[in-house]
Tab-separated table of C-alpha atoms in Angstrom:
chain	number	residue	atom	x	y	z
A	262	MET	CA	-38.526	36.639	-9.470
A	263	THR	CA	-39.455	33.195	-8.951
A	264	GLU	CA	-38.198	31.229	-6.113
A	265	ILE	CA	-35.655	28.493	-6.870
A	266	LYS	CA	-36.885	25.152	-6.034
A	267	ALA	CA	-34.276	22.903	-4.363
A	268	ASP	CA	-33.968	19.398	-5.710
A	269	ASP	CA	-32.621	17.957	-2.652
A	270	SER	CA	-31.810	18.904	0.998
A	271	LEU	CA	-29.339	18.318	3.965
A	272	ASP	CA	-30.265	19.266	7.350
A	273	LEU	CA	-26.621	19.664	8.892
A	274	ARG	CA	-27.751	21.311	12.117
A	275	GLY	CA	-25.442	19.989	15.053
A	276	VAL	CA	-23.010	18.538	12.586
A	277	LEU	CA	-19.506	19.938	13.071
A	278	CYS	CA	-16.890	21.187	10.625
A	279	PRO	CA	-15.417	19.712	8.523
A	280	ILE	CA	-17.989	16.864	8.537
A	281	ASN	CA	-20.754	19.079	7.414
A	282	PHE	CA	-18.891	20.078	4.211
A	283	VAL	CA	-17.946	16.581	3.831
A	284	LYS	CA	-21.511	15.549	3.741
A	285	THR	CA	-22.503	18.411	1.627
A	286	LYS	CA	-19.674	17.480	-0.866
A	287	LEU	CA	-20.952	13.813	-1.053
A	288	LYS	CA	-24.519	14.769	-1.565
A	289	LEU	CA	-23.370	17.414	-4.502
A	290	GLU	CA	-21.065	14.581	-6.079
A	291	GLU	CA	-24.358	12.698	-6.893
A	292	MET	CA	-26.384	15.210	-7.945
A	293	ASP	CA	-26.550	16.450	-11.715
A	294	ALA	CA	-24.811	19.716	-12.850
A	295	GLY	CA	-26.978	22.744	-12.776
A	296	SER	CA	-29.166	21.126	-9.825
A	297	HIS	CA	-30.037	22.873	-6.509
A	298	LEU	CA	-29.080	21.740	-2.871
A	299	GLU	CA	-30.231	23.357	0.247
A	300	VAL	CA	-28.191	22.878	3.284
A	301	LEU	CA	-29.110	24.024	6.758
A	302	LEU	CA	-26.205	25.187	8.901
A	303	ASP	CA	-25.573	26.132	12.398
A	304	ASP	CA	-24.222	29.695	13.070
A	305	GLY	CA	-20.492	30.187	14.119
A	306	ASP	CA	-17.985	28.259	12.437
A	307	PRO	CA	-20.280	26.207	10.019
A	308	ILE	CA	-21.917	29.240	8.306
A	309	ALA	CA	-18.337	30.809	8.316
A	310	ASN	CA	-16.640	28.038	6.691
A	311	VAL	CA	-19.035	25.576	4.494
A	312	PRO	CA	-19.969	28.441	1.866
A	313	GLN	CA	-16.202	29.344	1.363
A	314	SER	CA	-15.288	25.475	0.746
A	315	VAL	CA	-18.424	25.083	-1.480
A	316	LYS	CA	-17.366	28.182	-3.683
A	317	GLU	CA	-13.711	26.763	-3.744
A	318	GLU	CA	-14.843	23.589	-5.329
A	319	GLY	CA	-16.421	25.489	-7.982
A	320	HIS	CA	-20.058	25.539	-7.057
A	321	GLN	CA	-22.317	28.571	-7.079
A	322	ILE	CA	-24.005	29.629	-3.825
A	323	MET	CA	-27.620	31.203	-4.947
A	324	LYS	CA	-28.585	32.367	-1.668
A	325	VAL	CA	-27.784	32.279	2.232
A	326	GLY	CA	-30.205	33.432	4.638
A	327	LYS	CA	-31.059	33.368	8.407
A	328	ALA	CA	-33.934	31.172	9.453
A	329	ASP	CA	-36.258	31.488	12.448
A	330	GLY	CA	-34.270	28.978	14.608
A	331	GLY	CA	-30.964	30.910	14.415
A	332	HIS	CA	-29.673	28.617	11.847
A	333	TYR	CA	-28.800	29.336	8.237
A	334	ARG	CA	-30.225	28.154	5.098
A	335	MET	CA	-28.097	28.137	2.122
A	336	LEU	CA	-28.726	27.056	-1.713
A	337	ILE	CA	-26.115	25.741	-3.711
A	338	LYS	CA	-26.238	25.177	-7.474
A	339	LYS	CA	-24.099	22.316	-8.587
A	340	ALA	CA	-21.407	23.266	-11.128
B	298	MET	CA	-24.391	5.698	-3.177
B	299	THR	CA	-24.800	5.879	0.528
B	300	TYR	CA	-21.971	6.059	2.589
B	301	SER	CA	-21.777	4.868	6.423
B	302	GLU	CA	-21.199	7.586	8.941
B	303	ASP	CA	-17.705	5.614	9.758
B	304	TRP	CA	-16.617	5.851	6.285
B	305	ILE	CA	-17.544	9.357	5.930
B	306	GLU	CA	-15.669	10.388	9.106
B	307	ARG	CA	-12.637	8.061	8.840
B	308	TYR	CA	-11.916	9.493	5.330
B	309	SER	CA	-13.316	12.936	5.915
B	310	ARG	CA	-9.614	14.566	5.455
B	311	HIS	CA	-9.556	12.845	2.122
B	312	ILE	CA	-12.885	13.375	0.829
B	313	ILE	CA	-12.370	17.236	1.409
B	314	LEU	CA	-9.552	17.467	-1.013
B	315	SER	CA	-10.803	18.322	-4.294
B	316	GLU	CA	-8.672	15.847	-6.278
B	317	VAL	CA	-10.177	13.121	-3.975
B	318	GLY	CA	-13.670	13.490	-3.066
B	319	GLY	CA	-16.025	10.538	-2.439
B	320	ASP	CA	-15.266	9.147	-5.922
B	321	GLY	CA	-11.491	9.280	-5.094
B	322	GLN	CA	-12.051	7.503	-1.912
B	323	GLN	CA	-13.858	4.675	-3.408
B	324	LYS	CA	-11.336	4.430	-6.196
B	325	ILE	CA	-8.731	3.784	-3.295
B	326	GLY	CA	-11.202	1.255	-1.657
B	327	ASN	CA	-11.350	-0.673	-4.863
B	328	ALA	CA	-7.570	-0.689	-5.473
B	329	LYS	CA	-5.422	-3.666	-4.923
B	330	VAL	CA	-1.781	-3.132	-3.963
B	331	LEU	CA	1.077	-5.571	-3.431
B	332	VAL	CA	3.755	-4.382	-1.037
B	333	LEU	CA	6.894	-6.494	-1.478
B	334	GLY	CA	9.064	-6.414	1.698
B	335	ALA	CA	7.492	-5.703	5.075
B	336	GLY	CA	10.976	-3.941	6.259
B	337	GLY	CA	12.331	-0.301	6.426
B	338	LEU	CA	10.243	0.911	3.199
B	339	GLY	CA	7.429	-1.725	3.434
B	340	SER	CA	6.571	-0.581	6.871
B	341	PRO	CA	5.728	3.436	6.016
B	342	VAL	CA	4.143	2.205	2.896
B	343	ALA	CA	1.885	-0.610	4.243
B	344	LEU	CA	0.748	1.603	7.338
B	345	TYR	CA	0.018	4.631	5.087
B	346	LEU	CA	-1.824	2.271	2.498
B	347	ALA	CA	-4.010	0.751	5.044
B	348	ALA	CA	-4.547	4.042	6.701
B	349	ALA	CA	-5.633	5.411	3.407
B	350	GLY	CA	-8.128	2.717	2.905
B	351	VAL	CA	-6.757	0.889	0.240
B	352	GLY	CA	-9.049	-2.007	-0.103
B	353	THR	CA	-6.639	-4.899	-0.877
B	354	ILE	CA	-3.318	-5.048	0.222
B	355	GLY	CA	-0.801	-7.767	-0.166
B	356	ILE	CA	2.411	-7.998	1.635
B	357	ALA	CA	5.154	-10.440	0.965
B	358	ASP	CA	8.101	-11.167	3.134
B	359	ASN	CA	10.033	-14.248	4.081
B	360	ASP	CA	11.665	-12.922	7.206
B	361	VAL	CA	10.940	-12.893	10.934
B	362	VAL	CA	11.344	-9.762	13.088
B	363	ASP	CA	14.710	-9.183	14.513
B	364	LEU	CA	15.898	-6.705	17.229
B	365	SER	CA	17.969	-4.882	14.890
B	366	ASN	CA	14.797	-4.358	12.630
B	367	LEU	CA	13.054	-2.201	15.262
B	368	GLN	CA	15.303	0.765	14.791
B	369	ARG	CA	13.535	1.625	11.284
B	370	GLN	CA	10.814	-1.004	10.523
B	371	VAL	CA	7.974	0.639	12.360
B	372	LEU	CA	5.524	-2.097	11.659
B	373	HIS	CA	7.050	-4.269	14.162
B	374	HIS	CA	7.221	-3.738	17.818
B	375	THR	CA	9.210	-5.213	20.542
B	376	PRO	CA	6.979	-7.942	21.180
B	377	ASP	CA	7.025	-9.112	17.614
B	378	ILE	CA	10.584	-10.043	17.786
B	379	GLY	CA	10.888	-13.865	16.078
B	380	ARG	CA	7.287	-13.502	14.573
B	381	PRO	CA	7.055	-13.707	10.827
B	382	LYS	CA	7.187	-10.107	9.624
B	383	VAL	CA	4.063	-10.610	7.314
B	384	GLU	CA	2.160	-11.736	10.458
B	385	SER	CA	2.903	-8.789	12.374
B	386	ALA	CA	2.499	-6.572	9.484
B	387	ALA	CA	-1.108	-7.793	8.716
B	388	GLU	CA	-1.944	-7.404	12.495
B	389	LYS	CA	-0.828	-3.684	12.571
B	390	MET	CA	-2.615	-2.801	9.369
B	391	ARG	CA	-6.042	-4.598	10.547
B	392	LEU	CA	-5.652	-2.653	13.753
B	393	ILE	CA	-5.344	0.671	11.885
B	394	ASN	CA	-8.194	-0.380	9.581
B	395	PRO	CA	-10.385	-3.361	10.110
B	396	ASP	CA	-12.122	-2.928	7.010
B	397	LEU	CA	-9.582	-3.841	4.620
B	398	ASP	CA	-8.641	-7.260	2.842
B	399	ILE	CA	-4.886	-7.804	3.943
B	400	LYS	CA	-3.126	-10.767	2.301
B	401	PRO	CA	-0.142	-11.815	3.804
B	402	TYR	CA	2.644	-14.025	1.766
B	403	GLN	CA	4.959	-15.499	3.835
B	404	GLN	CA	7.524	-16.349	1.148
B	405	MET	CA	10.423	-14.916	-0.784
B	406	VAL	CA	9.298	-13.902	-4.293
B	407	ASP	CA	11.403	-15.646	-7.248
B	408	SER	CA	10.910	-16.605	-10.571
B	409	SER	CA	8.537	-19.394	-9.983
B	410	ASN	CA	5.775	-17.569	-8.068
B	411	ILE	CA	6.126	-13.907	-8.785
B	412	MET	CA	3.671	-13.751	-11.747
B	413	ASP	CA	1.270	-15.676	-9.808
B	414	ILE	CA	1.394	-13.359	-7.098
B	415	ILE	CA	1.276	-10.068	-8.778
B	416	LYS	CA	-1.256	-11.012	-11.202
B	417	ASP	CA	-4.130	-10.234	-8.934
B	418	TYR	CA	-3.011	-6.657	-8.045
B	419	ASP	CA	-3.107	-3.046	-9.893
B	420	ILE	CA	-0.014	-1.734	-8.628
B	421	VAL	CA	3.273	-3.216	-6.958
B	422	VAL	CA	5.340	-1.365	-4.446
B	423	ASP	CA	9.299	-2.548	-4.258
B	424	GLY	CA	10.368	-2.437	-0.726
B	425	THR	CA	13.016	-5.153	-1.190
B	426	ASP	CA	16.519	-4.825	-0.020
B	427	ASN	CA	18.552	-6.674	-2.639
B	428	PHE	CA	19.350	-6.337	-6.172
B	429	PRO	CA	18.294	-10.187	-7.248
B	430	THR	CA	14.703	-9.307	-6.165
B	431	ARG	CA	14.620	-5.871	-7.432
B	432	PHE	CA	15.708	-6.884	-10.906
B	433	LEU	CA	13.169	-9.825	-10.588
B	434	VAL	CA	10.361	-7.533	-9.700
B	435	ASN	CA	11.142	-4.810	-12.527
B	436	ASP	CA	11.132	-7.854	-15.011
B	437	ALA	CA	7.873	-9.434	-13.672
B	438	CYS	CA	5.946	-5.959	-13.341
B	439	TYR	CA	7.177	-5.377	-16.921
B	440	PHE	CA	5.851	-8.626	-18.269
B	441	ALA	CA	2.524	-8.360	-16.393
B	442	LYS	CA	2.303	-4.634	-17.484
B	443	LYS	CA	1.815	-3.403	-13.697
B	444	PRO	CA	2.657	-0.200	-12.522
B	445	LEU	CA	5.946	-0.531	-10.041
B	446	VAL	CA	6.991	2.116	-7.473
B	447	HIS	CA	10.737	1.909	-6.801
B	448	GLY	CA	12.428	3.001	-3.500
B	449	ALA	CA	15.688	2.265	-2.246
B	450	ILE	CA	17.722	3.608	0.665
B	451	LEU	CA	21.392	3.387	1.957
B	452	ARG	CA	23.095	5.120	5.002
B	453	PHE	CA	21.337	8.814	4.611
B	454	ASP	CA	20.530	8.417	1.076
B	455	GLY	CA	17.543	7.587	-0.717
B	456	GLN	CA	15.987	7.336	-3.940
B	457	ALA	CA	12.352	6.687	-5.747
B	458	PHE	CA	10.959	6.439	-8.911
B	459	THR	CA	7.644	5.225	-10.619
B	460	ILE	CA	7.786	2.797	-13.405
B	461	VAL	CA	4.792	2.533	-15.756
B	462	PRO	CA	5.372	-0.156	-18.294
B	463	ASP	CA	5.774	1.655	-21.935
B	464	GLU	CA	4.980	5.067	-20.745
B	465	GLY	CA	8.637	5.635	-18.933
B	466	PRO	CA	11.899	3.863	-18.077
B	467	CYS	CA	12.133	0.846	-16.143
B	468	TYR	CA	14.663	-0.120	-13.698
B	469	ARG	CA	16.961	-1.740	-16.146
B	470	CYS	CA	16.976	1.362	-18.513
B	471	ILE	CA	19.091	2.929	-15.767
B	472	PHE	CA	20.733	-0.064	-14.263
B	473	PRO	CA	20.778	-2.892	-17.048
B	474	GLU	CA	22.394	-5.567	-15.062
B	475	PRO	CA	22.755	-6.209	-11.231
B	476	PRO	CA	26.157	-5.135	-9.833
B	477	PRO	CA	28.862	-7.601	-9.589
B	478	ALA	CA	29.013	-9.657	-6.555
B	479	GLY	CA	30.385	-7.823	-3.285
B	480	SER	CA	30.751	-4.496	-4.987
B	481	VAL	CA	27.761	-2.840	-3.258
B	482	PRO	CA	27.187	-2.910	0.349
B	483	ASN	CA	23.554	-3.368	1.790
B	484	CYS	CA	21.930	-1.986	4.806
B	485	SER	CA	23.308	-4.374	7.258
B	486	GLN	CA	26.743	-3.955	6.098
B	487	ALA	CA	26.634	0.114	5.254
B	488	GLY	CA	24.091	0.980	7.905
B	489	ILE	CA	20.721	3.240	7.423
B	490	LEU	CA	19.430	6.065	9.401
B	491	GLY	CA	16.062	4.866	10.333
B	492	SER	CA	13.977	7.769	9.392
B	493	VAL	CA	15.224	7.802	5.795
B	494	ALA	CA	13.215	4.662	5.302
B	495	GLY	CA	10.302	6.816	6.585
B	496	ILE	CA	11.187	9.485	3.871
B	497	ILE	CA	11.263	7.307	1.045
B	498	GLY	CA	8.490	4.773	1.845
B	499	THR	CA	5.939	7.685	2.420
B	500	VAL	CA	7.170	9.079	-1.036
B	501	GLN	CA	6.235	5.580	-2.291
B	502	ALA	CA	2.773	5.362	-0.587
B	503	THR	CA	2.055	8.923	-1.989
B	504	GLU	CA	2.997	7.606	-5.442
B	505	VAL	CA	0.706	4.695	-5.132
B	506	LEU	CA	-2.261	6.883	-4.019
B	507	LYS	CA	-1.542	9.164	-6.929
B	508	LEU	CA	-1.727	6.318	-9.418
B	509	ILE	CA	-4.926	5.244	-8.038
B	510	LEU	CA	-6.634	8.648	-8.248
B	511	GLY	CA	-4.968	9.500	-11.524
B	512	LYS	CA	-4.117	12.900	-10.191
B	513	GLY	CA	-0.872	14.796	-10.367
B	514	LYS	CA	2.265	13.907	-11.974
B	515	THR	CA	3.969	10.650	-10.761
B	516	LEU	CA	7.952	10.062	-10.582
B	517	THR	CA	7.626	8.432	-14.305
B	518	GLY	CA	10.849	9.332	-15.997
B	519	ARG	CA	12.052	11.234	-12.952
B	520	LEU	CA	14.272	9.752	-10.410
B	521	LEU	CA	14.066	11.351	-7.148
B	522	VAL	CA	17.317	11.503	-5.271
B	523	VAL	CA	17.422	12.361	-1.648
B	524	ASP	CA	20.462	13.169	0.454
B	525	THR	CA	19.490	13.578	4.111
B	526	LEU	CA	22.858	14.941	5.484
B	527	ASP	CA	22.183	18.134	3.046
B	528	MET	CA	18.483	17.335	3.251
B	529	SER	CA	18.503	17.908	-0.415
B	530	PHE	CA	15.744	16.568	-2.683
B	531	ARG	CA	16.793	16.572	-6.153
B	532	GLN	CA	15.263	15.119	-9.293
B	533	THR	CA	16.975	13.594	-12.439
B	534	LYS	CA	15.344	13.181	-15.797
B	535	ILE	CA	15.442	9.611	-16.814
B	536	ARG	CA	14.640	8.334	-20.166
B	537	LYS	CA	13.841	4.987	-21.730
B	538	ASP	CA	16.755	3.545	-23.312
B	539	PRO	CA	16.203	2.001	-26.566
B	540	ALA	CA	19.078	-0.416	-25.703
B	541	CYS	CA	17.283	-1.521	-22.453
B	542	PRO	CA	17.554	-5.222	-22.096
B	543	ILE	CA	13.985	-5.668	-21.047
B	544	CYS	CA	11.795	-2.716	-22.428
B	545	GLY	CA	14.235	-1.602	-25.396
B	546	GLU	CA	13.914	-2.356	-28.952
B	547	ASN	CA	15.695	-5.709	-29.070
B	548	PRO	CA	15.187	-6.922	-25.656
B	549	THR	CA	17.601	-9.792	-24.306
B	550	VAL	CA	15.657	-10.457	-21.120
B	551	THR	CA	12.720	-12.544	-22.529
B	552	GLU	CA	12.124	-14.353	-19.330
B	553	LEU	CA	12.442	-14.084	-15.574
B	554	VAL	CA	15.831	-14.401	-14.126
B	555	ASP	CA	17.024	-15.515	-10.684
B	556	TYR	CA	20.256	-13.669	-10.114
B	557	GLU	CA	22.454	-15.232	-7.645
B	558	TRP	CA	22.369	-13.807	-4.214
B	559	VAL	CA	25.836	-11.827	-3.193
B	560	CYS	CA	25.351	-11.427	0.376
């Protein structure tokens, strides 16, 4: 399976809830349907909350994985 | 579109809502709303619309702040006694949200000026306290095809509904003419529980935001009637009256009328 390439990315490490979701949402608003956004999120509340909120908006979470620095890398497909 | 960090943070709780988002918040920012009256109803309307980020807010009132106003008119504080209400109102709104264009009109609206004032706005909110002005506002908004959010309060009771010209009933569909002089008490004679102004005013502010966003179902064709002694919130279906003197089939009101003041 070929790796999906993100069309855009957001580094939200150090950004608290719910502003991390708000920034994700605003970025997704300006992207085309079907395109991919990669988001870097902190462990704890951010990784617990942001993917859930993104799903509730109807977008698809393609992948969530732990990165080397202890943070998470999430790939979203815009609905 | 790039948003400032302050903008994102200030409106974050709006943007999170799927019915709002960044697009909806921009619509709110581009909206122009006129609030008629800076009293009991106008206070919560003005405060919440300013906090919500409505980009242009006009507020019209001819009065000065009186000690007896402070029990319900939460825009005005004790040091404001004696100041024009619109000046006090504009100051509070700018303190909540300095990014807005606030336009105070220190004047009573009448048939000679109302069309000129409302023409620059998208939505009008009626927070006036007397029948002559209420009929004038209804008629002017019908002629100018502006949505009007009506509210009224007395004692422990309140009512609200939204008039979208030609889409639903107007004020005259329900009340064709002002009541005869002296037949209906006003707030100064009958009393008003201050917090009731907050209930109805916040309903009006919410209707305005829904109109701007184009989301949900406004109180068009539905009269909300609140009795706070029972804490009952009831809705009555209201219909366009084909015999309505202004929006009916054979209108008899074809220009603005200045009814006589009765109190």
